Coordinates of C-alpha atoms in Angstrom, one line a residue:
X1 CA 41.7 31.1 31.0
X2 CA 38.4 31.5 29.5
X3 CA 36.2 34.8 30.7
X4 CA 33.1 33.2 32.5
X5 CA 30.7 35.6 31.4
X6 CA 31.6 35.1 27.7
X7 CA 31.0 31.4 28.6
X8 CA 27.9 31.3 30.3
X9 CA 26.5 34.2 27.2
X10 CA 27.7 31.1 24.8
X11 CA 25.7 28.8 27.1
X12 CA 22.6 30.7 27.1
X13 CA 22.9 30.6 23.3
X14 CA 23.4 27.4 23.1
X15 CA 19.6 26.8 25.0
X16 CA 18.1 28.2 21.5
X17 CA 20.4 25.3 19.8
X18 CA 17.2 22.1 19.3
X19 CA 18.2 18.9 18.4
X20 CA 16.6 17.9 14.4
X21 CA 15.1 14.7 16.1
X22 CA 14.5 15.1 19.7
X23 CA 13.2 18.6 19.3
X24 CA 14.5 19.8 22.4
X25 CA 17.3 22.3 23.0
X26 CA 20.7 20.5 23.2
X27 CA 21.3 22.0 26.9
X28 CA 18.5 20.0 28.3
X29 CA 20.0 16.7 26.7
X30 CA 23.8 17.0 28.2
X31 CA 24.8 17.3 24.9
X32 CA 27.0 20.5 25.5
X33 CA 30.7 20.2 27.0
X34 CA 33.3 22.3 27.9
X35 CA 33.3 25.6 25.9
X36 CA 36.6 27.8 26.2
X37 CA 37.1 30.9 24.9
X38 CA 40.8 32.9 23.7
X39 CA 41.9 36.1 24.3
X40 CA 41.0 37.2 20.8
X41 CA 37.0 35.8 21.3
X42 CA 37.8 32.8 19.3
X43 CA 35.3 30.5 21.1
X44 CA 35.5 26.1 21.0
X45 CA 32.3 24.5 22.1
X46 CA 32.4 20.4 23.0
X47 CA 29.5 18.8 21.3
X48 CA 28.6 15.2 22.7
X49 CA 26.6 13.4 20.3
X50 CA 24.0 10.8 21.1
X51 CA 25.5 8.1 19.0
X52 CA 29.0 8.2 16.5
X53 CA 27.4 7.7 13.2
X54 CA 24.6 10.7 14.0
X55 CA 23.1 11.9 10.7
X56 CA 22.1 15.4 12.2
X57 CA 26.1 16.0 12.9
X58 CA 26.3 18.3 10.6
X59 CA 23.3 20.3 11.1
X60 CA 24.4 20.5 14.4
X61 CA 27.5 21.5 14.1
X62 CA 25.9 24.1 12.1
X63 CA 23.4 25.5 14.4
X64 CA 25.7 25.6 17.1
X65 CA 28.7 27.7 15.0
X66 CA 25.7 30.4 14.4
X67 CA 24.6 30.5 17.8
X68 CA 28.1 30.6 19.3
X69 CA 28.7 33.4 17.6
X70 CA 25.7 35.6 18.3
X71 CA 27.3 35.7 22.0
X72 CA 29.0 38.9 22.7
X73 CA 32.7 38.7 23.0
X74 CA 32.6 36.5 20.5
X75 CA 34.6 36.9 17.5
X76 CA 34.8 33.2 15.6
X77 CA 33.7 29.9 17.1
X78 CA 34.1 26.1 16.5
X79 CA 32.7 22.9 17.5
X80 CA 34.7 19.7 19.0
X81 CA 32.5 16.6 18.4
X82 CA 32.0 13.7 20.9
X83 CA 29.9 10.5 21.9
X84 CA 27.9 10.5 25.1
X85 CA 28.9 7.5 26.8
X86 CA 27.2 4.5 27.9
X87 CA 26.2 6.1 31.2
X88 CA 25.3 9.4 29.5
X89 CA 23.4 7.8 27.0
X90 CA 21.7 6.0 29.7
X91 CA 20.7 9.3 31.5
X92 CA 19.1 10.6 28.4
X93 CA 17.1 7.4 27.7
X94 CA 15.9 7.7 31.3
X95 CA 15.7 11.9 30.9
X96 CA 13.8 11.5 27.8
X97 CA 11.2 9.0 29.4
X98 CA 10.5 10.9 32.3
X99 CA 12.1 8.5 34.4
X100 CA 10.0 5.4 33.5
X101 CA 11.7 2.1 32.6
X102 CA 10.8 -0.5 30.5
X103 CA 8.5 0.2 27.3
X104 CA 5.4 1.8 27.7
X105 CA 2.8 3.1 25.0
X106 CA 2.2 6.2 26.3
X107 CA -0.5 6.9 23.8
X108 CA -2.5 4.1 25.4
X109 CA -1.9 6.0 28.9
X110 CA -5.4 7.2 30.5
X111 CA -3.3 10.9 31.4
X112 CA -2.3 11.2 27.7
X113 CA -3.9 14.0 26.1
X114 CA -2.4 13.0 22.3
X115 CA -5.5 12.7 20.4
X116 CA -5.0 9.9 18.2
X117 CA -6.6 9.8 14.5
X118 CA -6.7 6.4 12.9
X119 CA -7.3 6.9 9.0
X120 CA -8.9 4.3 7.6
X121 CA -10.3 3.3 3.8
X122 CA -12.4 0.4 2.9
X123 CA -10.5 0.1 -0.2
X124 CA -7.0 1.2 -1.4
X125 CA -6.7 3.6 -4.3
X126 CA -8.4 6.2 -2.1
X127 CA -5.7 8.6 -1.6
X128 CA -5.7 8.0 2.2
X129 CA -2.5 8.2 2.5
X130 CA -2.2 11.5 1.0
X131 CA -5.0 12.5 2.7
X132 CA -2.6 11.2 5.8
X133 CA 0.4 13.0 5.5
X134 CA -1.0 16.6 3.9
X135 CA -3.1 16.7 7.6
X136 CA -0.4 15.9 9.3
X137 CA 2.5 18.8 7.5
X138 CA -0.7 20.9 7.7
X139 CA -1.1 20.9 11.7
X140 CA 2.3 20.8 12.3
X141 CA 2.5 24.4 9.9
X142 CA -0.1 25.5 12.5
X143 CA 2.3 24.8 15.6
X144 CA 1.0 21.7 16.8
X145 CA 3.3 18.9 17.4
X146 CA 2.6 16.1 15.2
X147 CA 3.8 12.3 14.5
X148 CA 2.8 10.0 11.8
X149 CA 3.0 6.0 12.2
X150 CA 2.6 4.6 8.8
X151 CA 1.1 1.2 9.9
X152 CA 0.5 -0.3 5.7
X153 CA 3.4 -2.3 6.8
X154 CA 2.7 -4.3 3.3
X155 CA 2.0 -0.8 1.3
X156 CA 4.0 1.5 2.8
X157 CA 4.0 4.6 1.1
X158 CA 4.6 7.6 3.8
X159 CA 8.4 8.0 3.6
X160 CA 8.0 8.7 -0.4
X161 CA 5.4 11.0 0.0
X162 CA 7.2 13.4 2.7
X163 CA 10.4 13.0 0.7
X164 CA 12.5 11.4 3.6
X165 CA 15.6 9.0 2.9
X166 CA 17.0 9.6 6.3
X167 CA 17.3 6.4 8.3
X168 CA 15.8 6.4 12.0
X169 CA 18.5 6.8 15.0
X170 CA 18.7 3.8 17.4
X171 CA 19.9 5.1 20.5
X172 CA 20.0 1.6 21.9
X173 CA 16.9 0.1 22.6
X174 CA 15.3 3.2 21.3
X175 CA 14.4 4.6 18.3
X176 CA 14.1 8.3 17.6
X177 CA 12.3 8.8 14.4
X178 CA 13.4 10.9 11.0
X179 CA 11.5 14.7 10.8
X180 CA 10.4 16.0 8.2
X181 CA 8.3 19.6 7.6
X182 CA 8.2 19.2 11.5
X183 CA 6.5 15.9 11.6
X184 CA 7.9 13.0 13.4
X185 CA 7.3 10.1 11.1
X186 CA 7.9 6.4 11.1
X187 CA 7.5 3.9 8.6
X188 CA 8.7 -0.1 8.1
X189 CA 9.9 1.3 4.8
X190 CA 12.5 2.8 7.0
X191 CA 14.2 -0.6 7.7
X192 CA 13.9 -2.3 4.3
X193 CA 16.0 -2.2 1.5
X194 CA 15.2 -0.7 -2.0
X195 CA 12.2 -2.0 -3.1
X196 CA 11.8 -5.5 -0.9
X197 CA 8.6 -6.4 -0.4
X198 CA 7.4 -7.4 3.5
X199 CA 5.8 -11.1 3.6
X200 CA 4.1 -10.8 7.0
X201 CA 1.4 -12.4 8.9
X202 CA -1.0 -11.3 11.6
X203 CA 1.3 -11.6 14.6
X204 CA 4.2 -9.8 13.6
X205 CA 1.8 -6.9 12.2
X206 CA 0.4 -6.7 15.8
X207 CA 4.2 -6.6 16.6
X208 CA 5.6 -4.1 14.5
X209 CA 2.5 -1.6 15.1
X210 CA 3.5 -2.1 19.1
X211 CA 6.8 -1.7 18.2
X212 CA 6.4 2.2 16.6
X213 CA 4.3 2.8 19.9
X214 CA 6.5 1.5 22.3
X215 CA 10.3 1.6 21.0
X216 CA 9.5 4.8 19.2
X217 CA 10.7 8.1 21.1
X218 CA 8.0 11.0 19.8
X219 CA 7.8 12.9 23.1
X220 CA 4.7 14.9 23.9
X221 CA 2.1 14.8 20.6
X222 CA -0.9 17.4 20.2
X223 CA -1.9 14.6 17.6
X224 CA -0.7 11.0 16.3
X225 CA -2.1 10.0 13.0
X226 CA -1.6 5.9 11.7
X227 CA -1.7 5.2 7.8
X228 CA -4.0 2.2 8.5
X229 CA -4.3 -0.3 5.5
X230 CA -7.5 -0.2 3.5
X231 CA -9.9 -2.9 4.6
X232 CA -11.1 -4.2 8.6
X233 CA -8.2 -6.8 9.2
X234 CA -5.6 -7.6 11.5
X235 CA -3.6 -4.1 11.4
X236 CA -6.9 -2.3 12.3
X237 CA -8.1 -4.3 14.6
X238 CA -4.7 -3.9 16.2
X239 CA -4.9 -0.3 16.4
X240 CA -8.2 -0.7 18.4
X241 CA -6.6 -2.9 20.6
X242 CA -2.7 -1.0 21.4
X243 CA -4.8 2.8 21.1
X244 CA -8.6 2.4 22.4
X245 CA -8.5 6.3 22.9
X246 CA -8.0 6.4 19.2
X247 CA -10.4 8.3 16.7
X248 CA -11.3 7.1 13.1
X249 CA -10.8 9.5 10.0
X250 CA -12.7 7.5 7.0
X251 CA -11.1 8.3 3.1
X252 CA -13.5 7.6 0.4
X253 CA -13.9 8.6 -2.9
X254 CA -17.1 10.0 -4.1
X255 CA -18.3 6.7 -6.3
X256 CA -20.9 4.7 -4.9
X257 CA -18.6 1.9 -5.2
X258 CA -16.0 3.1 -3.1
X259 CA -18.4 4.8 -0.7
X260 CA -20.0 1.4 0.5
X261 CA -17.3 0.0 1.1
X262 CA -15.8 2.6 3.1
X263 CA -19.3 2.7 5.0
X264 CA -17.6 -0.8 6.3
X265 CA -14.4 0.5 7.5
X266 CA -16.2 3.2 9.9
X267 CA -18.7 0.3 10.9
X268 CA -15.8 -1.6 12.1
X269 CA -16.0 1.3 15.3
X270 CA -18.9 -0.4 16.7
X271 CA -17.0 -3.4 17.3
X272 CA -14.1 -1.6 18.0
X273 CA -15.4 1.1 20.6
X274 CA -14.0 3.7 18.4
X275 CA -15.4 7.0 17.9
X276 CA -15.5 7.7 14.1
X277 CA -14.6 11.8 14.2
X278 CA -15.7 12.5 10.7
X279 CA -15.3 11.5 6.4
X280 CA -13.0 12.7 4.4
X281 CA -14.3 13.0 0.6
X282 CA -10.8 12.7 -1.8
X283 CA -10.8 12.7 -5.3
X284 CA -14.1 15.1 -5.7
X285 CA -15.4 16.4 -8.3
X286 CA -13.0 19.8 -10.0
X287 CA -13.6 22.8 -10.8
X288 CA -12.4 23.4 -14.6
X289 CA -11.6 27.2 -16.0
X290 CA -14.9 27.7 -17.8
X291 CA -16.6 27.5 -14.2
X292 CA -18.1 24.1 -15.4
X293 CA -17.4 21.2 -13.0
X294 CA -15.7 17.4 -13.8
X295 CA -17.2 14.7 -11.8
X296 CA -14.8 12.0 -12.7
X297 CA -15.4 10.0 -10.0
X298 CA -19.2 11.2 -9.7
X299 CA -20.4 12.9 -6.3
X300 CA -22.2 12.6 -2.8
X301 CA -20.2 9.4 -1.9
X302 CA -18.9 11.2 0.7
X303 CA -21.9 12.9 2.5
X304 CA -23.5 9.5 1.4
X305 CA -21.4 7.6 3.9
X306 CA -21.1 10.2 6.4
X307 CA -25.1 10.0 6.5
X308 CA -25.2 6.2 6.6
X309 CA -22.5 6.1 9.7
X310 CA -24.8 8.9 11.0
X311 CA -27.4 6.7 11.9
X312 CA -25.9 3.4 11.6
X313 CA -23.4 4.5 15.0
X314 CA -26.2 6.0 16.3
X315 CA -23.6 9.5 16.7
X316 CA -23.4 12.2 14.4
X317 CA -20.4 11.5 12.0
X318 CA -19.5 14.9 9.9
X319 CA -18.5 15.0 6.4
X320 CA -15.2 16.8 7.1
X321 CA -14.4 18.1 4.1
X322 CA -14.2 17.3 0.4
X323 CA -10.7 17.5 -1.9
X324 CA -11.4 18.0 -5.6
X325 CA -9.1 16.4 -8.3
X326 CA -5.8 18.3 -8.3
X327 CA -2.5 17.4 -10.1
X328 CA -0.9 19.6 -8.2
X329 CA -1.7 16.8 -5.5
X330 CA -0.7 14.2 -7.6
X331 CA 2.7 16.2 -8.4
X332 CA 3.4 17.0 -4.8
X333 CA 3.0 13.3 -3.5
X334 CA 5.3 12.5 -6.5
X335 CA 7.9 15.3 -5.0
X336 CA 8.0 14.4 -1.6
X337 CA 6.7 18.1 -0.9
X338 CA 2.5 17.8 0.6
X339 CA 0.3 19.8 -1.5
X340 CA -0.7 21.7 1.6
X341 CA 3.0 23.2 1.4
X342 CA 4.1 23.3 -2.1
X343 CA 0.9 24.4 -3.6
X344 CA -1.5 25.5 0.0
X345 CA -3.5 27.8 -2.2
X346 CA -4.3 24.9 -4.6
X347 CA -7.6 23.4 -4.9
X348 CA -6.7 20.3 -3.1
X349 CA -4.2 22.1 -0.6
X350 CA -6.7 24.2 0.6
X351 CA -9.3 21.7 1.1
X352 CA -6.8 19.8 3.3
X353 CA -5.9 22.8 4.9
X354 CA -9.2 23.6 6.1
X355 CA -10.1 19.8 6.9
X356 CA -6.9 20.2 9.5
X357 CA -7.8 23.3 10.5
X358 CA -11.4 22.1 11.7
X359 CA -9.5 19.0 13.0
X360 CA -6.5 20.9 15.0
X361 CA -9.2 23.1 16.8
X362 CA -10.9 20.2 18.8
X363 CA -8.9 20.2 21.7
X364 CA -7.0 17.6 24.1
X365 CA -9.5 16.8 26.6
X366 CA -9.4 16.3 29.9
X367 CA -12.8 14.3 30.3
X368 CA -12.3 10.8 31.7
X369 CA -8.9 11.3 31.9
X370 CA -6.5 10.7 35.2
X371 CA -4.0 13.7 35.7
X372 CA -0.7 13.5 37.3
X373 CA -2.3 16.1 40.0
X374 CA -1.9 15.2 43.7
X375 CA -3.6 17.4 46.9
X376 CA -0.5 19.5 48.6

């Protein structure tokens, strides 16, 4: 007969034990089963997974061995796998949604406090996409819980650039998303094969954006950040629509060019409601080793359009930040590794750094907002 105490140390172990794509410790998702222990401290702890085919299992099975064995009284320990059933499944889905049923986009909730940045481009070739996924491995270095919704459904791009080839996990009707450098990401080039090519209109964009929002399980955010498509179509307007508490982020590069049309994407907020929270310059001029600099794509676009939305919004817009010309960017987005990690003290990965940094301050607020607060 197992010793209790040995048992209930195991157990208490086990609460440091957090699932790779919930994010929450295994205890709190009835994921744990019967534990026994021998005379001679070899301990077996019962593992339910959420579904058979689970591609964490083995991580799992890791991280539990480790912690089972940081128990005292422990000598050796192993882990019998399971599958929740139906009705335990059905308890996390309800655990894991607070109770609610049915789908809800929580973001679009007045009591959320996820702030919600849109990125946006008038024009592709920008590097907003980059720009998208460095701010988000950024924040998330910083401690903030982060998710990323790539919403190009026709140019997705965000799975290559964080390096992830790990297919989402359905638990039924839900879907909990792939992480990666502790971002919670989702992507349509998640469900498509190889290199296929997505021929979609207007409505089943709108659909497939509500989709992430509502099937997708991120759990609490400090921030959400959308991939938006270059250009004012139907995918932006959408956003608007499912997220009206969201924020733009415009990406331009510093050529006139660029810059005027990107002065249209942030325009687009006036129609929209949105608040435009600041430009982001990519692609700026470098700084070579002779101290001499390389405007290849000129300068001032940037501050040029952050100026123009200034007064054309009638709101101050802030040029955010501006991120030279850096193949160690280039190389990193290649890798699957953001620059911001792989190379943070780079020219480029500390210019994102700092351009999260001065967006990860503004906080959550509570102004406008309806909190689940009731008078005893």
């Amino acid at each position: 007969m197992s010793d209790p105490s040995i048992t209930e140390r195991i157990r208490q172990r086990l609460n440091e034990v957090i699932d790779p794509e919930l994010r929450l410790p295994i205890t709190q998702l009835g994921m744990v089963g019967e534990i026994s222990v021998d005379e001679s401290g070899a301990a077996q702890v019962g593992v339910k997974l959420t579904i058979e085919a689970c591609p964490m299992r083995s991580r799992i099975v890791e991280d539990v061995t480790a912690a089972a064995v940081r128990a005292e009284g422990v000598t050796t320990a192993s882990v019998q796998l399971g599958v929740m059933t139906p009705q335990e499944r059905a308890e996390l889905k309800d655990h894991l949604r607070g109770g609610e049923t049915g789908k809800v986009n929580h973001f679009a909730q007045p009591e959320n406090l996820t702030r919600v940045y849109a990125v946006a481009s008038g024009k592709g070739g920008v590097g907003k996409s980059s720009v998208t996924v460095n701010l988000a491995c950024a924040m998330a270095a910083q401690g903030l819980k982060v998710g990323i919704v790539d919403a190009d459904i026709h140019g997705f791009s965000v799975p290559d650039l964080m390096g992830i080839t790990d297919k989402p996990t359905r638990l039924d009707e839900m879907i909990l998303p792939p992480v990666a450098y502790g971002v919670k990401t989702i992507s349509i080039g998640m469900f498509v094969e190889g290199n296929q090519a997505v021929a979609w209109r207007g409505p089943m964009l709108h659909r497939a954006v509500e989709q992430f929002l509502t099937d997708v399980h991120f759990g609490d955010l400090d921030v959400l950040l959308l991939d938006l498509p270059p250009g004012t179509g139907d995918i932006a307007i959408s956003v608007a629509q499912l997220l009206p508490g969201s924020e733009l982020l415009v990406v331009t590069t510093p050529q006139a060019a660029a810059s005027n049309v990107a002065e249209r994407a942030g325009a687009l907020s006036s129609q929209t409601k949105q608040r435009v929270a600041g430009v982001i310059e990519n692609m700026g001029p470098m700084t070579l080793p002779d101290g001499s600099s390389f405007e290849l794509f000129g300068s001032g676009g940037g501050q040029l359009v952050a100026d123009r939305l200034s007064e054309s919004l009638q709101a101050e817009v802030p040029l955010l930040g501006s991120v030279p010309l850096d193949m160690n960017l280039r190389e990193a987005g290649d890798d699957g590794e953001p620059v911001v990690l792989s190379a943070p003290d780079s020219p480029a990965g500390s210019a994102l750094r700092e351009i999260a940094a001065r967006l990860a301050v503004q906080p959550r607020g509570f102004s406008g907002r309806k909190l689940p607060i009731s008078p005893a």
